[in-house]
PDB file of N, CA and C in Angstrom:
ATOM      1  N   UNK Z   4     -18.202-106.362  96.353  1.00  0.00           N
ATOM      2  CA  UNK Z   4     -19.229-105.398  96.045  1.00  0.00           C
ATOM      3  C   UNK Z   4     -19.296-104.397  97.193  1.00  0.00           C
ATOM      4  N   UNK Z   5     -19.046-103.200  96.547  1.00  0.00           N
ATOM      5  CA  UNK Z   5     -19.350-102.258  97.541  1.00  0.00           C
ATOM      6  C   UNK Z   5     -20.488-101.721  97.938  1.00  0.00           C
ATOM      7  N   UNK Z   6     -21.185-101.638  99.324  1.00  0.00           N
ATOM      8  CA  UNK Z   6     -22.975-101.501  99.288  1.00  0.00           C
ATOM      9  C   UNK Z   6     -22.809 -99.922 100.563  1.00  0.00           C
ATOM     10  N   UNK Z   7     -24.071 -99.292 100.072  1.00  0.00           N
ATOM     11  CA  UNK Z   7     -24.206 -98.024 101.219  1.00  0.00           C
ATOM     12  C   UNK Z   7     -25.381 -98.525 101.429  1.00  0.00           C
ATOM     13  N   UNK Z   8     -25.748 -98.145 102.324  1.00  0.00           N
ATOM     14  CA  UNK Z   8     -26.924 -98.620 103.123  1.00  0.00           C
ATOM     15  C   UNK Z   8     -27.983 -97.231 103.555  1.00  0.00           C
ATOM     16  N   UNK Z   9     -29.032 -96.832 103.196  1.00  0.00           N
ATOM     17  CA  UNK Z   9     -29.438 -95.810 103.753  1.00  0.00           C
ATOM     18  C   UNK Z   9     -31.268 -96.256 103.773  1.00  0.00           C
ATOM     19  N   UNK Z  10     -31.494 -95.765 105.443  1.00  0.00           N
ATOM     20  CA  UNK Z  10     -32.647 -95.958 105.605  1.00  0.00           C
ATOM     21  C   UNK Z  10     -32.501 -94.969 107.162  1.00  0.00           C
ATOM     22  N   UNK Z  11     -34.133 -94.827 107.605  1.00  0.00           N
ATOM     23  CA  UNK Z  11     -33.892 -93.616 108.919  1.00  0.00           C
ATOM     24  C   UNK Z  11     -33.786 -94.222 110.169  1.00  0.00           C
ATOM     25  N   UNK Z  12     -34.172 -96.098 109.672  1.00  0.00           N
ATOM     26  CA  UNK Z  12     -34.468 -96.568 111.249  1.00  0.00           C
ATOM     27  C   UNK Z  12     -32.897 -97.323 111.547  1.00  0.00           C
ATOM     28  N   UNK Z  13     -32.236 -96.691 112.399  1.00  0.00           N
ATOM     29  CA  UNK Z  13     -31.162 -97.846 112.756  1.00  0.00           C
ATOM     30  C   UNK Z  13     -31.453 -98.619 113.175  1.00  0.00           C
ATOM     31  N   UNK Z  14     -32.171 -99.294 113.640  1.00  0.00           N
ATOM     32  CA  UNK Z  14     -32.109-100.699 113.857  1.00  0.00           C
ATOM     33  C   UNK Z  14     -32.374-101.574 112.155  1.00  0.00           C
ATOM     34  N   UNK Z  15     -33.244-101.212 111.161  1.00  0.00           N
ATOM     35  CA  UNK Z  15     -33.352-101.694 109.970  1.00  0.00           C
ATOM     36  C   UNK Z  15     -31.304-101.682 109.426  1.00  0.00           C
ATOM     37  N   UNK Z  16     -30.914-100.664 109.777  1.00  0.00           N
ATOM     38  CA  UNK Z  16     -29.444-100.333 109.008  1.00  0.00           C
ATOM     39  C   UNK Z  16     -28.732-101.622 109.739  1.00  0.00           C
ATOM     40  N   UNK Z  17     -28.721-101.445 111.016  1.00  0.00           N
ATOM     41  CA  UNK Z  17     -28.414-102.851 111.297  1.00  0.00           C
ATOM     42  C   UNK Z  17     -28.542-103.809 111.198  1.00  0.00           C
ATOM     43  N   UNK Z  18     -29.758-104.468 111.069  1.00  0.00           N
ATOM     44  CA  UNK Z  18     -30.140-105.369 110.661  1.00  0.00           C
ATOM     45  C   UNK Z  18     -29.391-105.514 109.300  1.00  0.00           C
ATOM     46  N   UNK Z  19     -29.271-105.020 108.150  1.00  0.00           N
ATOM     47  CA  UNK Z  19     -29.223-105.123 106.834  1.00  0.00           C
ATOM     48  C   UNK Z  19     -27.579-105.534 106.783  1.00  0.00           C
ATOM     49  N   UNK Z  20     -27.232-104.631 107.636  1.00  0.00           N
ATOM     50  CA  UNK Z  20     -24.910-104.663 107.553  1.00  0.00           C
ATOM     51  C   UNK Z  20     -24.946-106.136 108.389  1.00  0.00           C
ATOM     52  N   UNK Z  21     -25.545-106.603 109.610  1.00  0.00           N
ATOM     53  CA  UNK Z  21     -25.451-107.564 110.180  1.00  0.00           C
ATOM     54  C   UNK Z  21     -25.726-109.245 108.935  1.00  0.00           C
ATOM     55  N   UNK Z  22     -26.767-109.114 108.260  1.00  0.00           N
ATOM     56  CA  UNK Z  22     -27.150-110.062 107.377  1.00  0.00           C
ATOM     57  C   UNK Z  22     -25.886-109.589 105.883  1.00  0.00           C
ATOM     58  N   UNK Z  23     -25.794-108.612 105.441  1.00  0.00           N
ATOM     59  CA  UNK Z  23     -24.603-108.360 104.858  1.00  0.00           C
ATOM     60  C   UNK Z  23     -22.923-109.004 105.159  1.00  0.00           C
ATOM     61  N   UNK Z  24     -22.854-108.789 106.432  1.00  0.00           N
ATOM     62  CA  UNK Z  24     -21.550-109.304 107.148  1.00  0.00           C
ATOM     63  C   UNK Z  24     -20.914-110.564 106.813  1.00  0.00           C
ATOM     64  N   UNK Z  25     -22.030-111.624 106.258  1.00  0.00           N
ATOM     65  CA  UNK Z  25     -21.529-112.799 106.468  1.00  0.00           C
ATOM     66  C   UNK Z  25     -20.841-114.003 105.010  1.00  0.00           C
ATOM     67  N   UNK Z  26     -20.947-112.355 103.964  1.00  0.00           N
ATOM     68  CA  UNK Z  26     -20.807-112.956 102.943  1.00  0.00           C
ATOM     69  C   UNK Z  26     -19.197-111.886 102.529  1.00  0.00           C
ATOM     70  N   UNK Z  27     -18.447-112.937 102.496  1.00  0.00           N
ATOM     71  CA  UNK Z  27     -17.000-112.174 102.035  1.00  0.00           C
ATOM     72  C   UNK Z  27     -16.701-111.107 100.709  1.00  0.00           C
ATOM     73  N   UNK Z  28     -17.467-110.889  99.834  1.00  0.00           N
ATOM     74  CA  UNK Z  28     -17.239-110.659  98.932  1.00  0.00           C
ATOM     75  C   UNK Z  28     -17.887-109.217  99.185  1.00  0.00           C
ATOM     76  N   UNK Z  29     -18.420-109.132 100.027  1.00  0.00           N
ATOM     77  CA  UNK Z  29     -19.761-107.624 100.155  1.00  0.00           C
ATOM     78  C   UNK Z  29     -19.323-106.601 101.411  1.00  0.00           C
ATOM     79  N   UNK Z  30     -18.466-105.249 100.921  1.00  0.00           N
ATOM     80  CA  UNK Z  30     -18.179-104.427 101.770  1.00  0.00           C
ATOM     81  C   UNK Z  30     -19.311-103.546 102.136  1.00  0.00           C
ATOM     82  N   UNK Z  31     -19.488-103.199 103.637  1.00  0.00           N
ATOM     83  CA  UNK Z  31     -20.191-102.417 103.442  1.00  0.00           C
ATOM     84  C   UNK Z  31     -19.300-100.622 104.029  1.00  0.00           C
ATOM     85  N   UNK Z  32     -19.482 -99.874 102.916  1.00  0.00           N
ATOM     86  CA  UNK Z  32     -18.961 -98.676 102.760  1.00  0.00           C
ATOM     87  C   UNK Z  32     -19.559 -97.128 103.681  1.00  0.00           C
ATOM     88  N   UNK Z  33     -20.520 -97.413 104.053  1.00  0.00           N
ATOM     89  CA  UNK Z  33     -21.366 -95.942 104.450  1.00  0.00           C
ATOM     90  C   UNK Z  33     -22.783 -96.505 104.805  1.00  0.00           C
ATOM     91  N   UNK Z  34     -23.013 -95.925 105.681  1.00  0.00           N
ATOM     92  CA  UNK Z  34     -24.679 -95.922 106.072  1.00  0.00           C
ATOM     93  C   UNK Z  34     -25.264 -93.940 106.180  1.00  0.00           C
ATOM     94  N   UNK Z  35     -26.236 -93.959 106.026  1.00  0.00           N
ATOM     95  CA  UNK Z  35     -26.863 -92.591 105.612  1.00  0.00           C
ATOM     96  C   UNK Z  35     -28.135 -92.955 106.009  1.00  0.00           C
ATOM     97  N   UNK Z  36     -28.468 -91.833 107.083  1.00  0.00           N
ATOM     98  CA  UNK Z  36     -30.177 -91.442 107.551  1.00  0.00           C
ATOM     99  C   UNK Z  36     -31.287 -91.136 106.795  1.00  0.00           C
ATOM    100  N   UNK Z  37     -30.651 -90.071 105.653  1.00  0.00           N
ATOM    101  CA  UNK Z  37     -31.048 -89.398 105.172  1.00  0.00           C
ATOM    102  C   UNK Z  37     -30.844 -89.013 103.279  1.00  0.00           C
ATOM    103  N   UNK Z  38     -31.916 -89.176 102.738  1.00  0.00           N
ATOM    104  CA  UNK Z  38     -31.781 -88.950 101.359  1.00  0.00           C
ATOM    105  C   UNK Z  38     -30.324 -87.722 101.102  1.00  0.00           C
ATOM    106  N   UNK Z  39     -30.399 -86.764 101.878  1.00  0.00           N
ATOM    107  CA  UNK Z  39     -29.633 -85.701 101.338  1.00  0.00           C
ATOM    108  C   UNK Z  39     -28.366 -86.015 102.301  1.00  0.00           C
ATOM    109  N   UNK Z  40     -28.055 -87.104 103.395  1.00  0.00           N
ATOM    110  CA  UNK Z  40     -26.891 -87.780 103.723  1.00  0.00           C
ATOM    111  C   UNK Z  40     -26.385 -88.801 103.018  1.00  0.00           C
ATOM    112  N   UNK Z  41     -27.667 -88.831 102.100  1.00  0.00           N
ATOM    113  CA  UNK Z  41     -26.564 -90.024 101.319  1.00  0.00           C
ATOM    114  C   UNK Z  41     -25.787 -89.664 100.177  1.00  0.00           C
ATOM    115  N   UNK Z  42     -26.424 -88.293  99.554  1.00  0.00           N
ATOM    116  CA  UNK Z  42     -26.042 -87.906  98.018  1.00  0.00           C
ATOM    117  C   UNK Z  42     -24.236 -87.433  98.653  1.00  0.00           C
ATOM    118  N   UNK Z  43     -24.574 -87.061  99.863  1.00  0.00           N
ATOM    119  CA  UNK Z  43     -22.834 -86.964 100.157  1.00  0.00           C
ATOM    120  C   UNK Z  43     -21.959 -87.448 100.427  1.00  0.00           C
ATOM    121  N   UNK Z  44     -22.603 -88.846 100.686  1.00  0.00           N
ATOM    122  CA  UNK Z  44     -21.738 -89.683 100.955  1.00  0.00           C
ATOM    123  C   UNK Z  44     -21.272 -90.632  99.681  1.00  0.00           C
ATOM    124  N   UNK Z  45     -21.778 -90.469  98.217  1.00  0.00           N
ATOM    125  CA  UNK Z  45     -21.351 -91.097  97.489  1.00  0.00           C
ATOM    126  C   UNK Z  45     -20.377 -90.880  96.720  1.00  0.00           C
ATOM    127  N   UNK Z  46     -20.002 -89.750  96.480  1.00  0.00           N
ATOM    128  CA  UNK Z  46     -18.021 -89.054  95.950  1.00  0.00           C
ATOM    129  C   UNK Z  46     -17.297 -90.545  97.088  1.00  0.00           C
ATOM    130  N   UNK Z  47     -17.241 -90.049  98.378  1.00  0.00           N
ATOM    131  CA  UNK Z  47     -16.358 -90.772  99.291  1.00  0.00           C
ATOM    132  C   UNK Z  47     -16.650 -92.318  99.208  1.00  0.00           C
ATOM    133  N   UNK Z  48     -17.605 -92.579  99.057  1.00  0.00           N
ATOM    134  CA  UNK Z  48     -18.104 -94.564  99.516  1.00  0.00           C
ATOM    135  C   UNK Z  48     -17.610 -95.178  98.222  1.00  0.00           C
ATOM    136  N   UNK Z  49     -18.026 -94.464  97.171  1.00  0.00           N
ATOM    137  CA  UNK Z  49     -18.323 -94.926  95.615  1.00  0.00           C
ATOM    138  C   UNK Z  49     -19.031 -96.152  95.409  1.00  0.00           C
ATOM    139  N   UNK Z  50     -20.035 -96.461  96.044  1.00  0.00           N
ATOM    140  CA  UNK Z  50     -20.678 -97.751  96.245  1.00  0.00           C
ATOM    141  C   UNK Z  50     -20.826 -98.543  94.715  1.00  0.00           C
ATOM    142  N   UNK Z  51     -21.160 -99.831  94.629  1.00  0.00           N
ATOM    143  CA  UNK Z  51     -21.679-100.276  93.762  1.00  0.00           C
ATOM    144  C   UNK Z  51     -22.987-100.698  93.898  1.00  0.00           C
ATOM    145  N   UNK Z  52     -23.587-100.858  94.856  1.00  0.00           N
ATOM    146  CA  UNK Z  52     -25.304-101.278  95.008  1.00  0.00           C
ATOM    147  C   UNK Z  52     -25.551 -99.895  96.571  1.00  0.00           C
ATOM    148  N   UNK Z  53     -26.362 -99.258  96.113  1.00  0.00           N
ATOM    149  CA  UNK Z  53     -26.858 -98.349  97.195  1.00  0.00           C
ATOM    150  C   UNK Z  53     -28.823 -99.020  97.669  1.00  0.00           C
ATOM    151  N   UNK Z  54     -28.473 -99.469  98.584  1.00  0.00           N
ATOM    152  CA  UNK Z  54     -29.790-100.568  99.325  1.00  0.00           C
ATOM    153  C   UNK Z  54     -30.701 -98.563 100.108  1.00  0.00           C
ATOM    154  N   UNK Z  55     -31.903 -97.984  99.409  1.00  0.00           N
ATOM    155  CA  UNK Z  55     -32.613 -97.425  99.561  1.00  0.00           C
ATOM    156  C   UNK Z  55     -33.604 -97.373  99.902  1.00  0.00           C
ATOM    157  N   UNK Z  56     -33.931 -96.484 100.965  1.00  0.00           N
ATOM    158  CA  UNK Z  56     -35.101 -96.888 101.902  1.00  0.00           C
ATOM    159  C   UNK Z  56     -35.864 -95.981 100.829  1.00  0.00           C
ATOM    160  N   UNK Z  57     -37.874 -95.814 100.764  1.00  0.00           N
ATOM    161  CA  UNK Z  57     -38.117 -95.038  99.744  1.00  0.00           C
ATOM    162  C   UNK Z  57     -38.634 -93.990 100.292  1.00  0.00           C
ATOM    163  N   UNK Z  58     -39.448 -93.922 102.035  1.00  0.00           N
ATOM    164  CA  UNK Z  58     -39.894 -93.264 102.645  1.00  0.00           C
ATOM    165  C   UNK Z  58     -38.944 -93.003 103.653  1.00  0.00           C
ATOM    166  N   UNK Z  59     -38.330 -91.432 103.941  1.00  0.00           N
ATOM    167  CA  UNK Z  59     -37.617 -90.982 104.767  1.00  0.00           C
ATOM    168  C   UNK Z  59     -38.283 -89.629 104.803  1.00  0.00           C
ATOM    169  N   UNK Z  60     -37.824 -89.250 106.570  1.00  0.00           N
ATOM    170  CA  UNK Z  60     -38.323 -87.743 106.839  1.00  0.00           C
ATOM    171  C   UNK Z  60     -37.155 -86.923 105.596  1.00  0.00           C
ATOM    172  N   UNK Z  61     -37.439 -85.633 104.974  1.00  0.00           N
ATOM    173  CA  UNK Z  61     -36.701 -85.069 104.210  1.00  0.00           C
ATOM    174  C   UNK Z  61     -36.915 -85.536 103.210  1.00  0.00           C
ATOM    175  N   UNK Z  62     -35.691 -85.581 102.169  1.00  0.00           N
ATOM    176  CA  UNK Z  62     -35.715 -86.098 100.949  1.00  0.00           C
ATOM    177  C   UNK Z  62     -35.725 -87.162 100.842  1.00  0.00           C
ATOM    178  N   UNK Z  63     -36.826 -88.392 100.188  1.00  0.00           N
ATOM    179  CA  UNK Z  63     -36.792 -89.755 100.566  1.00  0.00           C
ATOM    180  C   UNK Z  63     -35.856 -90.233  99.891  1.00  0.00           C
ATOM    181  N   UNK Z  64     -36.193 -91.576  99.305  1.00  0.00           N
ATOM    182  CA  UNK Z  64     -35.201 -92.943  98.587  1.00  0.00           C
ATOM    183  C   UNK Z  64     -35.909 -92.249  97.082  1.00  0.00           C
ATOM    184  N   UNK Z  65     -36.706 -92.145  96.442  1.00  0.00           N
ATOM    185  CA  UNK Z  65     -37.084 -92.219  95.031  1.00  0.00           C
ATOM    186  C   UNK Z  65     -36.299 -90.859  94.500  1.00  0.00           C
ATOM    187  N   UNK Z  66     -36.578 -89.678  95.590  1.00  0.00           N
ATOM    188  CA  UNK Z  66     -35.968 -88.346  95.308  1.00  0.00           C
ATOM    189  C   UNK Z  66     -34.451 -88.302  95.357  1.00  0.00           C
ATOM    190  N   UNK Z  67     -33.758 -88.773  96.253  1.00  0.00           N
ATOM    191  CA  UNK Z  67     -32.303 -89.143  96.018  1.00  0.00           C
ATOM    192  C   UNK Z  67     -31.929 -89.947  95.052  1.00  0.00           C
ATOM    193  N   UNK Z  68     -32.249 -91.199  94.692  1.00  0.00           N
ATOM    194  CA  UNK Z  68     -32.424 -91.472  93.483  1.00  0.00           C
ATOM    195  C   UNK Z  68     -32.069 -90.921  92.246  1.00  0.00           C
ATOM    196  N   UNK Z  69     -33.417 -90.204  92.244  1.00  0.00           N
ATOM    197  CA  UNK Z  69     -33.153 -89.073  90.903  1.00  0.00           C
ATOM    198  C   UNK Z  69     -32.057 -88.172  90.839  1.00  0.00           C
ATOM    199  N   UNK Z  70     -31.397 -87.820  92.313  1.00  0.00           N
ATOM    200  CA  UNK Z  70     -30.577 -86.527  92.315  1.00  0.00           C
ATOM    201  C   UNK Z  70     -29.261 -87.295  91.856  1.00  0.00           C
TER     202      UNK Z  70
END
C-alpha cells in the first residue's frame, strides 16, 4: 500500500512514517506540509491511502480533499 502523509507538524509526519515503517507491506511515498503541497504531489506519489491532517495553515485537509 502506497500512503502520503500530509500534516504541518513534522514531528506528527514522523511519528506516523516511523509507526508506518514496521509493517512490510506499507510504502511510504511523499510527505506534504501543506494542503496545496500535497495536490502536487499526487500525479508523482500516486498514493493509495493519503493519511490527512484537517487543520493546516493555507488550504487545509477537508479543502484538499475536495480539490
Amino acid at each position: 500500500m502506497r500512503i502520503l502523509i500530509v500534516d504541518d507538524h513534522p514531528v506528527t509526519r514522523d511519528g506516523l512514517r516511523a509507526a508506518l515503517a514496521i509493517a512490510d507491506d506499507i510504502e511510504v511515498v511523499g510527505e506534504a506540509s501543506t494542503g496545496e503541497e500535497a495536490l502536487g504531489l499526487l500525479a508523482e506519489t500516486k498514493p493509495d491511502v493519503i493519511f490527512m491532517d484537517v487543520r493546516m495553515p493555507g488550504m487545509g485537509g477537508i479543502e484538499a480533499t475536495r480539490a
